[in-house]
Amino acid sequence: MVRQFILFWVIFGLSACRPVQTIEQVQIKGSDSEVAVVMALAESFMNHEHRVSVSVKGGGSGSGIAALLNGKTDIANSSRDMSVKELEMAAARSIRPVPVVFAEDVLVFILHPSLQIRTLTLEQLAGIYRGDIRNWKEVGGPDREISLYGRQSNSGTYVYLRENILKAEYSSKVKGMNGTAQIVEAIKQDRGGIGYVSLGYVQHGGKPSAGISVIRIGSGEGVSPLDASAVASGLYPLKRPLYHFLNGPARGKLAAFLRFERSEQGKAIIRESGYIPVELPLALAPGAEVSSMAQPVYAK
Amino acid sequence: MLNKSLQPSQTTTNQYRHLQDRVFKLLVKAAALLSVLILVGIFFLLVWNGFQMFKEVSIWQFFFSSEWNPGALKNPQYGIGGMVGGTMLVTAAAIMLAFPLGIALAAYLSEVASPRMRGFVRPIIELLAGIPSVVVGFIGIVVIGPFLAQVFNLPNGFTALNGAILLAIMALPSIVTVAEDAIRAVPRSYREASYALGSNKWTTLIRVTLPAAGSGIIAAGVLGVGRAVGETMTVLMATGNALEVPGSLFDSVRTMTATMAIEMGEVPFGTTHYYSLFAIGATLFVMSLLFNLTAEYLAAKFRQLS
């Protein structure tokens, strides 16, 4: 009896001693538009790959790219392309940034529901954020001052909008919020508020979250960002690629993570989070298991 | 016999003591010098890096323009006028709220409150100092901001006033503690003389005790301003960070500290933008230095008068 007891504990104890594994760390940092979806992907990935630990941080695309240039992160998340200046700096530090587009994001403008405005043109939105349009009555709303919410200059979305929609500088009245979630919260309270966020932040199962209204873009009825087919066909104008930037082509654990993002399971997570999965070749180091070695080029 | 045996051992003790004294003196001196060195080092680091910026940006633009946009598409702008204005507005409003309240609290605690009441209130005020600034900022976003928006019928609570109220809360403990110590340090004989002349408690407090504690009270105010001017996280979270020049307490402002904190994360090393953040730091340093010197001067004046 005693012998059996001892034997039981010895076997039990031995079974707990799995071979010692070294856990590999992957650091991901950058875009706040990407942080939630990449975190969801990383969690699921870690359930498959117990030997890899992935940590995902936000902070804005600018800080992600700065971290990559300073050698402080493995992957920089960015919702914008790298600037010429950043590429020059990378070259000077012998860092070779490789862009990988893993999903697409839909950018939406949100308002306080009491404004009763459903559609705006891109021109009007640009005018509002440049500070040319200051009162909602100028675009068919009530006589109420517009309060602008945006992000700080380290945000990729900030840069994307400035370059693609505003084509000029932001109004100095734009409040720089410290994250996308703070914009959503502010709009819920501000009866004159307008802000911009990733679709993933405002929709849950195809419906917008309560307390905000999502702007349709265009003339007449406009196009809703919640209409998946309109977004897919490019009818909704604010669709943009979401990047990972790596230093050199992906190998080992990084390649495994990127492959996971392209798997059916990864795509499902991307879709659930409100983003659009993409079908593009993957950048991998020679010797990695995927046949396509092409550098990804994002087709506009 | 006994005397003889004691004699040599006592001299060694004396010598030993002497040595100990000298070593200790040296240590304390070194510590004092070290802090001076660190201060000078920080100052030169800020000024040296800050000056690199003026190769590309004129001093005039930096101090007197209020256009700040280092990441602009075409013409980067490096004017800190707006954020200096924002910093001063928030700080001044915070002190106007915290200083009278702090002095009143200190007077209450030292002159009026029963020992039991004092034992209850004082630790609570001191605990205020222990709240992390992030938490204070959070309270500003979810409680005080929406409350202000409702009371003053504003579109939102991300205003200079919100930041000022939060900073006042944060500056209160240091103001109260220092002011209370100063009031307590006023000799009893002053108050007794005042009572002897027939004044009541209130007159004594206003006309005798508080003026006598004047230099300490000014020191308390300076400490409060120092806390408010350098505070970063709370204002970063609660004031909305708009770059415009504030017109009133109900506008969003972006302070100098908030600008440095926000942009340090994105700025590439060695660029004009990078150096401009050091220039902001140097400006802030000089501002608080000037302020401290003025306060020191005022406190000294006060000491002569009383």
XYZ file of C-alpha atoms in Angstrom, chain A residues 16-147:
132
model
C 5.003 17.072 -14.333
C 8.615 17.402 -15.442
C 8.256 18.011 -19.122
C 11.494 18.657 -20.956
C 12.695 22.136 -20.139
C 11.506 24.544 -22.798
C 12.867 27.909 -23.602
C 10.099 30.386 -24.157
C 10.767 32.726 -27.033
C 9.657 36.310 -26.736
C 8.074 38.313 -29.524
C 7.596 42.032 -29.027
C 4.955 43.848 -31.029
C 4.371 47.558 -30.620
C 2.630 50.366 -32.445
C -0.698 51.316 -33.942
C -3.662 51.663 -31.636
C -5.919 50.780 -34.553
C -4.262 47.373 -34.648
C -3.600 46.654 -31.009
C -6.905 44.938 -30.205
C -6.972 42.645 -33.240
C -3.274 41.743 -33.000
C -3.727 41.005 -29.310
C -6.596 38.652 -30.137
C -4.442 36.988 -32.799
C -1.501 36.707 -30.420
C -3.583 35.085 -27.699
C -4.942 32.489 -30.064
C -1.475 31.922 -31.511
C -0.012 31.337 -28.056
C -2.624 28.637 -27.469
C -1.077 26.759 -30.387
C 2.561 27.631 -29.872
C 3.293 27.238 -26.198
C 6.927 27.988 -26.727
C 6.371 31.517 -27.962
C 5.240 34.411 -25.838
C 3.901 37.379 -27.775
C 3.467 40.739 -26.116
C 1.431 43.399 -27.902
C 1.520 47.075 -27.006
C -0.131 50.156 -28.482
C 1.184 53.692 -28.425
C 0.582 54.757 -32.014
C 2.157 53.836 -35.340
C 4.848 56.481 -34.921
C 6.070 55.014 -31.668
C 6.008 51.495 -33.143
C 8.189 52.538 -36.057
C 10.489 54.480 -33.730
C 10.822 51.323 -31.623
C 11.717 49.286 -34.721
C 14.328 51.864 -35.734
C 15.759 51.795 -32.224
C 15.810 47.984 -32.177
C 13.315 47.799 -29.344
C 10.658 45.686 -31.013
C 10.414 42.696 -33.366
C 7.325 43.901 -35.169
C 6.129 47.483 -35.557
C 2.405 47.749 -36.105
C 1.549 50.654 -38.330
C -1.631 51.874 -39.911
C 0.409 53.988 -42.333
C 3.337 53.419 -44.622
C 6.779 54.486 -43.451
C 7.777 58.002 -44.387
C 10.792 58.801 -46.551
C 12.525 60.238 -43.497
C 11.946 57.051 -41.527
C 13.232 54.910 -44.398
C 16.369 57.040 -44.600
C 16.918 56.632 -40.889
C 16.429 52.877 -41.168
C 19.059 52.734 -43.907
C 21.477 54.752 -41.784
C 21.049 52.259 -38.944
C 21.204 49.226 -41.263
C 17.688 48.206 -40.470
C 15.759 46.757 -43.405
C 12.075 47.356 -42.863
C 9.864 44.782 -44.550
C 6.182 45.660 -44.753
C 3.599 42.927 -44.314
C -0.041 43.779 -44.846
C -2.056 41.425 -42.663
C -5.480 43.060 -42.797
C -7.397 46.071 -43.950
C -9.094 48.576 -41.787
C -12.157 50.679 -42.393
C -11.977 54.162 -40.984
C -15.236 55.619 -39.769
C -16.294 59.033 -38.570
C -18.577 58.989 -35.570
C -20.893 61.649 -34.158
C -23.176 62.205 -31.241
C -26.575 60.784 -32.262
C -28.452 63.968 -31.302
C -26.889 65.751 -34.286
C -29.221 63.930 -36.689
C -26.640 63.981 -39.468
C -26.328 60.731 -41.356
C -24.300 61.549 -44.436
C -21.323 63.794 -45.118
C -19.070 64.095 -48.126
C -15.321 63.694 -47.854
C -15.043 67.390 -48.720
C -17.217 68.324 -45.761
C -15.272 66.053 -43.421
C -12.005 67.567 -44.594
C -13.437 71.058 -44.094
C -14.553 70.183 -40.594
C -11.147 68.839 -39.577
C -9.253 71.671 -41.243
C -11.328 74.063 -39.175
C -13.082 75.710 -42.147
C -16.489 74.422 -41.067
C -17.106 75.270 -37.426
C -20.819 74.899 -36.845
C -23.039 71.929 -37.522
C -25.632 74.120 -39.226
C -23.202 74.596 -42.118
C -23.624 70.931 -43.007
C -27.340 70.627 -42.305
C -27.294 70.009 -38.578
C -28.472 72.026 -35.589
C -26.893 75.385 -34.655
C -24.166 73.947 -32.462
C -20.421 74.366 -32.391
C -18.418 71.435 -33.701
C -15.988 69.917 -31.248
